[in-house]
PDB file of C-alpha atoms in Angstrom:
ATOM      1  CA  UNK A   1       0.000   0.000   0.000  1.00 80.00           C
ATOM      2  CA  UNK A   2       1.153   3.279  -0.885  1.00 90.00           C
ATOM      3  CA  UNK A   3       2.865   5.843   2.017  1.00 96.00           C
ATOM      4  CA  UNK A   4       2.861   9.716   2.331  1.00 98.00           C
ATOM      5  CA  UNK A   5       4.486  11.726   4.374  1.00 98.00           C
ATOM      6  CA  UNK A   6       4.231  15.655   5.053  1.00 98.00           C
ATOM      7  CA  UNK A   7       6.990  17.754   6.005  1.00 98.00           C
ATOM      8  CA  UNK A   8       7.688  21.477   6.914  1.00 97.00           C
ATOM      9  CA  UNK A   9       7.738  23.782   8.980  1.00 97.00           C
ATOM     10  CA  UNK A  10       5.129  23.863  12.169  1.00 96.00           C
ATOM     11  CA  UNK A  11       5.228  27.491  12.679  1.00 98.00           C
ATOM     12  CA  UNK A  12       4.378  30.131   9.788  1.00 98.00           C
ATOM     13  CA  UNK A  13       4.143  33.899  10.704  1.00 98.00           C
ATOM     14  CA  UNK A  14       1.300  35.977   9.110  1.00 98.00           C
ATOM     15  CA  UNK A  15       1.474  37.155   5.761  1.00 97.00           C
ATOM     16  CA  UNK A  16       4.067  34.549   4.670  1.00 98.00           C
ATOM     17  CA  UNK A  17       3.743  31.665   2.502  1.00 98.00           C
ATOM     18  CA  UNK A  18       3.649  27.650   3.927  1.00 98.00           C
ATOM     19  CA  UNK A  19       5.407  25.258   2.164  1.00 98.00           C
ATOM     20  CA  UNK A  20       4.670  21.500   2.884  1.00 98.00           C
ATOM     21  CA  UNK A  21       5.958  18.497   0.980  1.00 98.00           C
ATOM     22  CA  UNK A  22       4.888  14.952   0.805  1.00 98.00           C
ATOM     23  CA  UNK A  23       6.915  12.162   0.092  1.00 98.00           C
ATOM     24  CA  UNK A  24       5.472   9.022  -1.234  1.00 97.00           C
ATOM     25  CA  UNK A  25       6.607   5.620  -0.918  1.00 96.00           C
ATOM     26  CA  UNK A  26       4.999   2.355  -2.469  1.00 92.00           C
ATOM     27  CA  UNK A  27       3.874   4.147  -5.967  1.00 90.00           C
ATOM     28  CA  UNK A  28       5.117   6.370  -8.530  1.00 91.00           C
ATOM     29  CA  UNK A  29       4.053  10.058  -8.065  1.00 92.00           C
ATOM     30  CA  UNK A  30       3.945  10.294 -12.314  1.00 90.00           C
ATOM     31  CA  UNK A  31       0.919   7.995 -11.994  1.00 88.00           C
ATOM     32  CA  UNK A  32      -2.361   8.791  -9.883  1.00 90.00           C
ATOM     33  CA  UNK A  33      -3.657  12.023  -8.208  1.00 94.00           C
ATOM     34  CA  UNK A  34      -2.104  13.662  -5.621  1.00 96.00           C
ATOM     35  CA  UNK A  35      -4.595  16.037  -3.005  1.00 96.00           C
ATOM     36  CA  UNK A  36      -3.739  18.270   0.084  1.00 98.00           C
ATOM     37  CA  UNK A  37      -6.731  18.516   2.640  1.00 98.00           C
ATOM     38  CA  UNK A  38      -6.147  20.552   6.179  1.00 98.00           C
ATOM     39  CA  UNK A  39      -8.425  20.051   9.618  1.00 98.00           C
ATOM     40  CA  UNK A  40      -8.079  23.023  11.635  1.00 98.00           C
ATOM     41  CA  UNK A  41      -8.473  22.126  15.375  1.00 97.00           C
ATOM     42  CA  UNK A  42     -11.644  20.608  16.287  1.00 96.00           C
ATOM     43  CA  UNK A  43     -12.783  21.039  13.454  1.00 97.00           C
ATOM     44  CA  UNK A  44     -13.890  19.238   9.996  1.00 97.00           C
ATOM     45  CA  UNK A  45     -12.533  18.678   6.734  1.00 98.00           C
ATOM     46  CA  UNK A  46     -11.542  20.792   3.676  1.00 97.00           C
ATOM     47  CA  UNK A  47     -10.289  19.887   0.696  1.00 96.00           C
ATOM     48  CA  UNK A  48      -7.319  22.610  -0.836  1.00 97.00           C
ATOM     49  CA  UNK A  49      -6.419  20.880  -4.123  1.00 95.00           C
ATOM     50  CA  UNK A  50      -4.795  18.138  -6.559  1.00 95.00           C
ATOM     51  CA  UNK A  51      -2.837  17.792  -9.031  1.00 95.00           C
ATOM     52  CA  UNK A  52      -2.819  15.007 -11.730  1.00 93.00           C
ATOM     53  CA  UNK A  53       0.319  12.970 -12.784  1.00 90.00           C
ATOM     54  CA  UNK A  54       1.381  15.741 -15.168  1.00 90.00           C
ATOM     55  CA  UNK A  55       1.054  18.364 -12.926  1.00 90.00           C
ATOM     56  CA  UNK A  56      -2.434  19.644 -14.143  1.00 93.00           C
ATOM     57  CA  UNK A  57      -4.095  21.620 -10.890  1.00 94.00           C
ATOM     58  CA  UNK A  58      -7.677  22.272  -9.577  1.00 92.00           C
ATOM     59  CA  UNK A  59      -8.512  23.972  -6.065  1.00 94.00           C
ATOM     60  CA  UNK A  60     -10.860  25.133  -3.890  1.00 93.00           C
ATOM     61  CA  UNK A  61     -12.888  27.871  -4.870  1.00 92.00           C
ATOM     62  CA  UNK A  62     -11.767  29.533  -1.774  1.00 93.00           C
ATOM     63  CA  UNK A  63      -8.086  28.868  -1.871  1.00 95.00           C
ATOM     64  CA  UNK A  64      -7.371  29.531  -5.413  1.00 89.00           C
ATOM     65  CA  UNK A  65      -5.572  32.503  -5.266  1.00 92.00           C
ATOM     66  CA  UNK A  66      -3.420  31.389  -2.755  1.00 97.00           C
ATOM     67  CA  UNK A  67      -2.390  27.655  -3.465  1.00 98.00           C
ATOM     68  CA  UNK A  68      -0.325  26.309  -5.758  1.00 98.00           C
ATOM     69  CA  UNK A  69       0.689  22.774  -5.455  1.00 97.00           C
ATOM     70  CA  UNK A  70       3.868  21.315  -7.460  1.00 96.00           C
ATOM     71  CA  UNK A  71       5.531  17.638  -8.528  1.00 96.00           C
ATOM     72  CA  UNK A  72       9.217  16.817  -8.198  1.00 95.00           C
ATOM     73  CA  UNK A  73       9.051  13.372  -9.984  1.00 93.00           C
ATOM     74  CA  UNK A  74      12.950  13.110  -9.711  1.00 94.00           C
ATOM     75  CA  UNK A  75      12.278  13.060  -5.192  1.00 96.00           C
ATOM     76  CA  UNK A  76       8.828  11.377  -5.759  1.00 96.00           C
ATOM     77  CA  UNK A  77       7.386  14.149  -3.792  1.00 97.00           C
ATOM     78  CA  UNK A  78       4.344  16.613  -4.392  1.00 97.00           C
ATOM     79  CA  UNK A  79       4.332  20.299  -2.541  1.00 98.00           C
ATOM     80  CA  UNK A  80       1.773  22.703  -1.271  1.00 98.00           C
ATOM     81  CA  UNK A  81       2.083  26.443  -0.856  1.00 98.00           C
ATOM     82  CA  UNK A  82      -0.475  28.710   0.681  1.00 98.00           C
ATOM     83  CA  UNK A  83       0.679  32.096   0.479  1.00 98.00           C
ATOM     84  CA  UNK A  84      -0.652  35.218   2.567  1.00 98.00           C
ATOM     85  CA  UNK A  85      -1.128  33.320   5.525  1.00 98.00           C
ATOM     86  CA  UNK A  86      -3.639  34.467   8.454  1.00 98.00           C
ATOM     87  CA  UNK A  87      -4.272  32.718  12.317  1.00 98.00           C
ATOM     88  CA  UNK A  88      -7.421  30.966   9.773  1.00 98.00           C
ATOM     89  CA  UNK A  89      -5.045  28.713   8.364  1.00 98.00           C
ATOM     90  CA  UNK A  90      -3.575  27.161  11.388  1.00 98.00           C
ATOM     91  CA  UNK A  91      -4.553  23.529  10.923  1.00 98.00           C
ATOM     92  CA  UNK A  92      -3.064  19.831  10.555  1.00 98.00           C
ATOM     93  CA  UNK A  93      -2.715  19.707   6.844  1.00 98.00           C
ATOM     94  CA  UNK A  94      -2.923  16.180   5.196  1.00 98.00           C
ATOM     95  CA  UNK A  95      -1.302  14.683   1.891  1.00 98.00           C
ATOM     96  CA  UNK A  96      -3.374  12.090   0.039  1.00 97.00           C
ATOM     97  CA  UNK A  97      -3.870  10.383  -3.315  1.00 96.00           C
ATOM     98  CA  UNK A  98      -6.753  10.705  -5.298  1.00 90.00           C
ATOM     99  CA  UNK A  99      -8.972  13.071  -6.450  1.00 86.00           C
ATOM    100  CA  UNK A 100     -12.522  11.958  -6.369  1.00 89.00           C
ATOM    101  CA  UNK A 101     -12.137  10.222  -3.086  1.00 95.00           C
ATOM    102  CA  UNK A 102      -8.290   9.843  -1.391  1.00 97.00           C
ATOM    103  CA  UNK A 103      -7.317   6.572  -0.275  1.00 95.00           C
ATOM    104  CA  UNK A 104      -4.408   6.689   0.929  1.00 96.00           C
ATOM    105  CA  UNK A 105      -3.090   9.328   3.608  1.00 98.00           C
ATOM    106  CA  UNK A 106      -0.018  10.618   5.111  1.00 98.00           C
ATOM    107  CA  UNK A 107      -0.238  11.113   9.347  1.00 98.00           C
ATOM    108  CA  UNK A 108      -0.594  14.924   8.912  1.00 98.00           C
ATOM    109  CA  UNK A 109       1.608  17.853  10.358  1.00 98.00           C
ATOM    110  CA  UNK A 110       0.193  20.347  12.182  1.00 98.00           C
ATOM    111  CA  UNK A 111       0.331  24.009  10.825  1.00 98.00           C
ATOM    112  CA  UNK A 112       0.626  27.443  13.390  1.00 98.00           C
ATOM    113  CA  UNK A 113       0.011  30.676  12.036  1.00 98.00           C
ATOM    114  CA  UNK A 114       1.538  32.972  14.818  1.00 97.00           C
ATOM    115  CA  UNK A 115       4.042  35.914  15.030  1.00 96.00           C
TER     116      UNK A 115
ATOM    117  CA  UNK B   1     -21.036  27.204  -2.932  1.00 85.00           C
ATOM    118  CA  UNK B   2     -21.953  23.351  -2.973  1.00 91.00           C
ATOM    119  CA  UNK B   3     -22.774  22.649   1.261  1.00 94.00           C
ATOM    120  CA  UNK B   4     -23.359  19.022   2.701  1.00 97.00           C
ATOM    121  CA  UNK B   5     -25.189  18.468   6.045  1.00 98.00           C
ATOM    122  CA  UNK B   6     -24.427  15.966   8.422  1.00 98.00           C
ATOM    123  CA  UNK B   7     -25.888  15.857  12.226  1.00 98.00           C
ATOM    124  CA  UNK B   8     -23.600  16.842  14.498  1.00 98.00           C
ATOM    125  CA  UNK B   9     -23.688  13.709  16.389  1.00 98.00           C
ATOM    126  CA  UNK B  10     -25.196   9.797  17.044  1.00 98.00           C
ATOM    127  CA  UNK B  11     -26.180   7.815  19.202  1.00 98.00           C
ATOM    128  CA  UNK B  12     -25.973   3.668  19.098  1.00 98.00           C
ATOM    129  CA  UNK B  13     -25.967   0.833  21.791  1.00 98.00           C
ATOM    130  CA  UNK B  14     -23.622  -1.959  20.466  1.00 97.00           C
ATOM    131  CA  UNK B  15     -24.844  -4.377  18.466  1.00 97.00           C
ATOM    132  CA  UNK B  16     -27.169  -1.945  17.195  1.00 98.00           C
ATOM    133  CA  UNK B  17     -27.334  -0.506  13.639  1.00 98.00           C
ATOM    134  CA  UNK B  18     -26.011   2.882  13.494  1.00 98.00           C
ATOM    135  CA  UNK B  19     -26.971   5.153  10.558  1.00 98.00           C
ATOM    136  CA  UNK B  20     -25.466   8.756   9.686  1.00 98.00           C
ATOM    137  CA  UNK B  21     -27.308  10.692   6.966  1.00 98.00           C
ATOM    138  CA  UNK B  22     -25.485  13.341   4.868  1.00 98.00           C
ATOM    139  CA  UNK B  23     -28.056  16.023   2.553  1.00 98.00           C
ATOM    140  CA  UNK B  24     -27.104  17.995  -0.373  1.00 97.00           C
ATOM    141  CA  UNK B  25     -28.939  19.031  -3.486  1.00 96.00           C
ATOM    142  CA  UNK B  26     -29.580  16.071  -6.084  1.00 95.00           C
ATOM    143  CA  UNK B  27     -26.382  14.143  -3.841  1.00 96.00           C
ATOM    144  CA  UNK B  28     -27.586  10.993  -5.847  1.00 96.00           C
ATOM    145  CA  UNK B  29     -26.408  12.197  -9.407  1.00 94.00           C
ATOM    146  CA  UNK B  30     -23.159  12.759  -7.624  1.00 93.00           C
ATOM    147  CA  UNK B  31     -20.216  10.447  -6.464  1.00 92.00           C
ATOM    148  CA  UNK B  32     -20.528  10.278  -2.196  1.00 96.00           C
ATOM    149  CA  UNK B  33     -17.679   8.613  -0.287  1.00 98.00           C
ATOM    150  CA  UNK B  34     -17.159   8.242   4.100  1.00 98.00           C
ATOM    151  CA  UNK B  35     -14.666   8.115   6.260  1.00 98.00           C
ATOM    152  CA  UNK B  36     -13.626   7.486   9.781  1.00 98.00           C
ATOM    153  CA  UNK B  37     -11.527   9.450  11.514  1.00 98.00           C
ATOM    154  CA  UNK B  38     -10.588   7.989  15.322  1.00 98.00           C
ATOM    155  CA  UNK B  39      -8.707  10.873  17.451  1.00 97.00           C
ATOM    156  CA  UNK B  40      -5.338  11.851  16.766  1.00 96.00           C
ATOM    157  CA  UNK B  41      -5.770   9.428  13.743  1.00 98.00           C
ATOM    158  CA  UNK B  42      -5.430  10.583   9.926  1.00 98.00           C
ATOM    159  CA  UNK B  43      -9.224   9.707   7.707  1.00 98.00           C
ATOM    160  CA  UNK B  44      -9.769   6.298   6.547  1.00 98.00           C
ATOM    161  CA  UNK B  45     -11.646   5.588   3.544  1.00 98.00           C
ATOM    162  CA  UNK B  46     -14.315   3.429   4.045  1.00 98.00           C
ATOM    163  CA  UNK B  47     -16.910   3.764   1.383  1.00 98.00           C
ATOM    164  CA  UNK B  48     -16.255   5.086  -1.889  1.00 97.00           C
ATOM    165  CA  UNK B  49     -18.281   5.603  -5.278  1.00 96.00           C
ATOM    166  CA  UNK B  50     -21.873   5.640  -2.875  1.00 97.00           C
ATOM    167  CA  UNK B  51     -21.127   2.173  -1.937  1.00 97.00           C
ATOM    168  CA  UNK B  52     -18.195   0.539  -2.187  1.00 98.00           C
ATOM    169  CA  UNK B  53     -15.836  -0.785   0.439  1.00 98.00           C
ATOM    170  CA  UNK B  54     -12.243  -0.679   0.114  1.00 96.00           C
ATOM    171  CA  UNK B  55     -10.440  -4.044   0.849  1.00 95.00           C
ATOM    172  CA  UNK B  56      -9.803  -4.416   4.769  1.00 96.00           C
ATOM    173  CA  UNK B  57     -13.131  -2.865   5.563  1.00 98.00           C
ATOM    174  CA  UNK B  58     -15.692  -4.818   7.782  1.00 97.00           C
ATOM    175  CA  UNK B  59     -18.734  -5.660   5.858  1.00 98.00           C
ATOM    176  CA  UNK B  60     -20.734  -4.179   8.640  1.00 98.00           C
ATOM    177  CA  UNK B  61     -20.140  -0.810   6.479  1.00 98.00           C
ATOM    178  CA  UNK B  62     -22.230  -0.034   4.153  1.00 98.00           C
ATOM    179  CA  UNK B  63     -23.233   3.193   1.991  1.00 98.00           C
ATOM    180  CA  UNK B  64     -26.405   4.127  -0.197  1.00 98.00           C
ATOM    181  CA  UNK B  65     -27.038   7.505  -1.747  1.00 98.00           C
ATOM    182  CA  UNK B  66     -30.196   8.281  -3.555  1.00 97.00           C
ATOM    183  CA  UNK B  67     -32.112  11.935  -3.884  1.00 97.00           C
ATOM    184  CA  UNK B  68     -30.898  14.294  -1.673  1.00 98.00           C
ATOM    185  CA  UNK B  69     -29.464  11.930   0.937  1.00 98.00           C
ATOM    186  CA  UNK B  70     -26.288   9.283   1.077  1.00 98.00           C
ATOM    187  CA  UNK B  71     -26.257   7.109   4.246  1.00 98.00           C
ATOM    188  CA  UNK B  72     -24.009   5.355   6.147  1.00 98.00           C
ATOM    189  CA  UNK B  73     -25.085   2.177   7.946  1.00 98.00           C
ATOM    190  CA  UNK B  74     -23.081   0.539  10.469  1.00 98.00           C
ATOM    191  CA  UNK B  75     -24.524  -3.146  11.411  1.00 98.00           C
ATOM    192  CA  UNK B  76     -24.013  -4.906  14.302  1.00 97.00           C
ATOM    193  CA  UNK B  77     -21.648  -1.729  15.713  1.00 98.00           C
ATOM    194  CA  UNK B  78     -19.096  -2.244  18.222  1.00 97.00           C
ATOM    195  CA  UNK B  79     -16.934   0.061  20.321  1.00 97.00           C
ATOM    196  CA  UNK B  80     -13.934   0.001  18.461  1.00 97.00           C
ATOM    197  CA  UNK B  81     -16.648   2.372  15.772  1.00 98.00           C
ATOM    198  CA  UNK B  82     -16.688   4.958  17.899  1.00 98.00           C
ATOM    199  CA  UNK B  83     -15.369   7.924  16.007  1.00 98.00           C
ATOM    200  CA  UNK B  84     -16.364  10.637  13.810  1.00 98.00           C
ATOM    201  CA  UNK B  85     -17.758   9.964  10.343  1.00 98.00           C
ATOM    202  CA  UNK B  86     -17.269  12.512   7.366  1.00 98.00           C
ATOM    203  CA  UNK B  87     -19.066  11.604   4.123  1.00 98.00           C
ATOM    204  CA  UNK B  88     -17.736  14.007   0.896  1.00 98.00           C
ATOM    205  CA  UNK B  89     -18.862  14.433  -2.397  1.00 96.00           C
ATOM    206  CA  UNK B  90     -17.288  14.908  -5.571  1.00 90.00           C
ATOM    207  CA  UNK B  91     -18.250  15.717  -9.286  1.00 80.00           C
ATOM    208  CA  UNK B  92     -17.077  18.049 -12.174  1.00 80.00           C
ATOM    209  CA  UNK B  93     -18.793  21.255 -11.218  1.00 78.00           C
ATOM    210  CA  UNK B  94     -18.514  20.839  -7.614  1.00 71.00           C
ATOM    211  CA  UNK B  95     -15.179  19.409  -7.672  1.00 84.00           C
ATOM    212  CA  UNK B  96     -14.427  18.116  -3.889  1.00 94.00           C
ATOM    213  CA  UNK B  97     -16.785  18.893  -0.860  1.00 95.00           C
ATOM    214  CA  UNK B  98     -16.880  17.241   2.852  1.00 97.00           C
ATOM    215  CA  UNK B  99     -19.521  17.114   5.271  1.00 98.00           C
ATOM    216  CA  UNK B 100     -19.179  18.643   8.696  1.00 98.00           C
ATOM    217  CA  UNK B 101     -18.635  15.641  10.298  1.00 98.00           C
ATOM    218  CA  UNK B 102     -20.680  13.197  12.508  1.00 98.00           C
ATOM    219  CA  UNK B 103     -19.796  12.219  16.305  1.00 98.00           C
ATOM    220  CA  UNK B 104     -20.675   8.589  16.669  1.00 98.00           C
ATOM    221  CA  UNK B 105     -21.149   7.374  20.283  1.00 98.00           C
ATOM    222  CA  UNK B 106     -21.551   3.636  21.135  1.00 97.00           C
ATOM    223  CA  UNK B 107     -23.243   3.666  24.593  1.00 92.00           C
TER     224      UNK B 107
END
């Protein structure tokens, strides 16, 4: 079964970007779709985006000006950047493949917006 | 926006059948997927495609989604189900969507 694993750094002051990565073992990042999805605490769900095996993107209405996510097939690894950041995106933020449902995910990394 | 609504929380004795609704407009002509989600734990998939169980996941799951409303039944619930349920939607104008999320208590 395939692994993911998210990475980065747990504290982000306001108004600057976050940068996560996932690393996948067990598969081949050109193949499949690869999602972020973030829980803030306590709370539910919310998807933030994929990206298809050739690095073709679609996000949340809500995120889109903000996200970006990128492939590095060469590491195996997909990123996520969220820039502007605001005390609203503090959350554990999860990697997982798919894109109509996600079967696979990594253990998440919580995310702390604070100066 | 595209909203789905789950109740906040449910109640089951074990052994019981547990069932968690989730409502959104015309749900049925879309794809609707759950998962569980135990604390401190990452989602599992555990229905996909309205009502399909991924390998390694009891039989005692099981999804429907018609109308307005997809439903998760749990049959013959145990403890070890105690956790909260999230059911989420997906198709090409709505792209992805979750639920709020359901509390399941076995009591």
């Amino acid at each position: 079964q395939m692994q993911l694993q998210e990475s980065g750094p747990g504290l982000v002051k306001p108004s600057e970007t976050l940068s996560l990565t996932c690393t996948v073992s067990g598969g081949s990042i050109s193949s499949y779709y690869w999602s972020w999805i973030r829980q803030p605490p306590g709370k539910g769900l919310e998807w933030i985006g994929y990206s298809d095996y050739s690095g073709s993107t679609n996000f949340n209405p809500s995120l889109k000006s903000r996200a970006t996510i990128s492939l590095d097939t060469s590491k195996n690894q997909f990123s996520l950047k969220l820039s502007s950041v605001t005390a609203a995106d503090t959350a554990v933020y999860y990697c997982a493949t798919g894109m109509y449902y996600f079967e696979s995910w990594g253990q998440g990394t919580l995310v702390t917006v604070s100066s | 926006s595209y909203e789905l609504t789950q109740p906040p929380s449910v109640s089951v004795s074990p052994g019981q059948t547990a069932s968690i609704t989730c409502s959104g407009d015309k749900l049925g002509s879309k794809f609707a997927c759950w998962y569980q989600q135990k604390p401190g734990q990452s989602p599992v998939l555990i229905i996909y495609q309205d009502n399909k169980r991924p390998s390694g996941i009891p039989e005692r799951f099981s999804g429907s989604n018609s109308g307005n409303t997809a439903t998760l039944t749990i049959s013959g619930t145990q403890a070890m189900d105690e956790a909260d349920f999230y059911c989420q939607a997906w198709d090409s104008s709505t792209e992805v969507v979750f639920g709020g999320g359901t509390k399941l208590t076995v009591l």
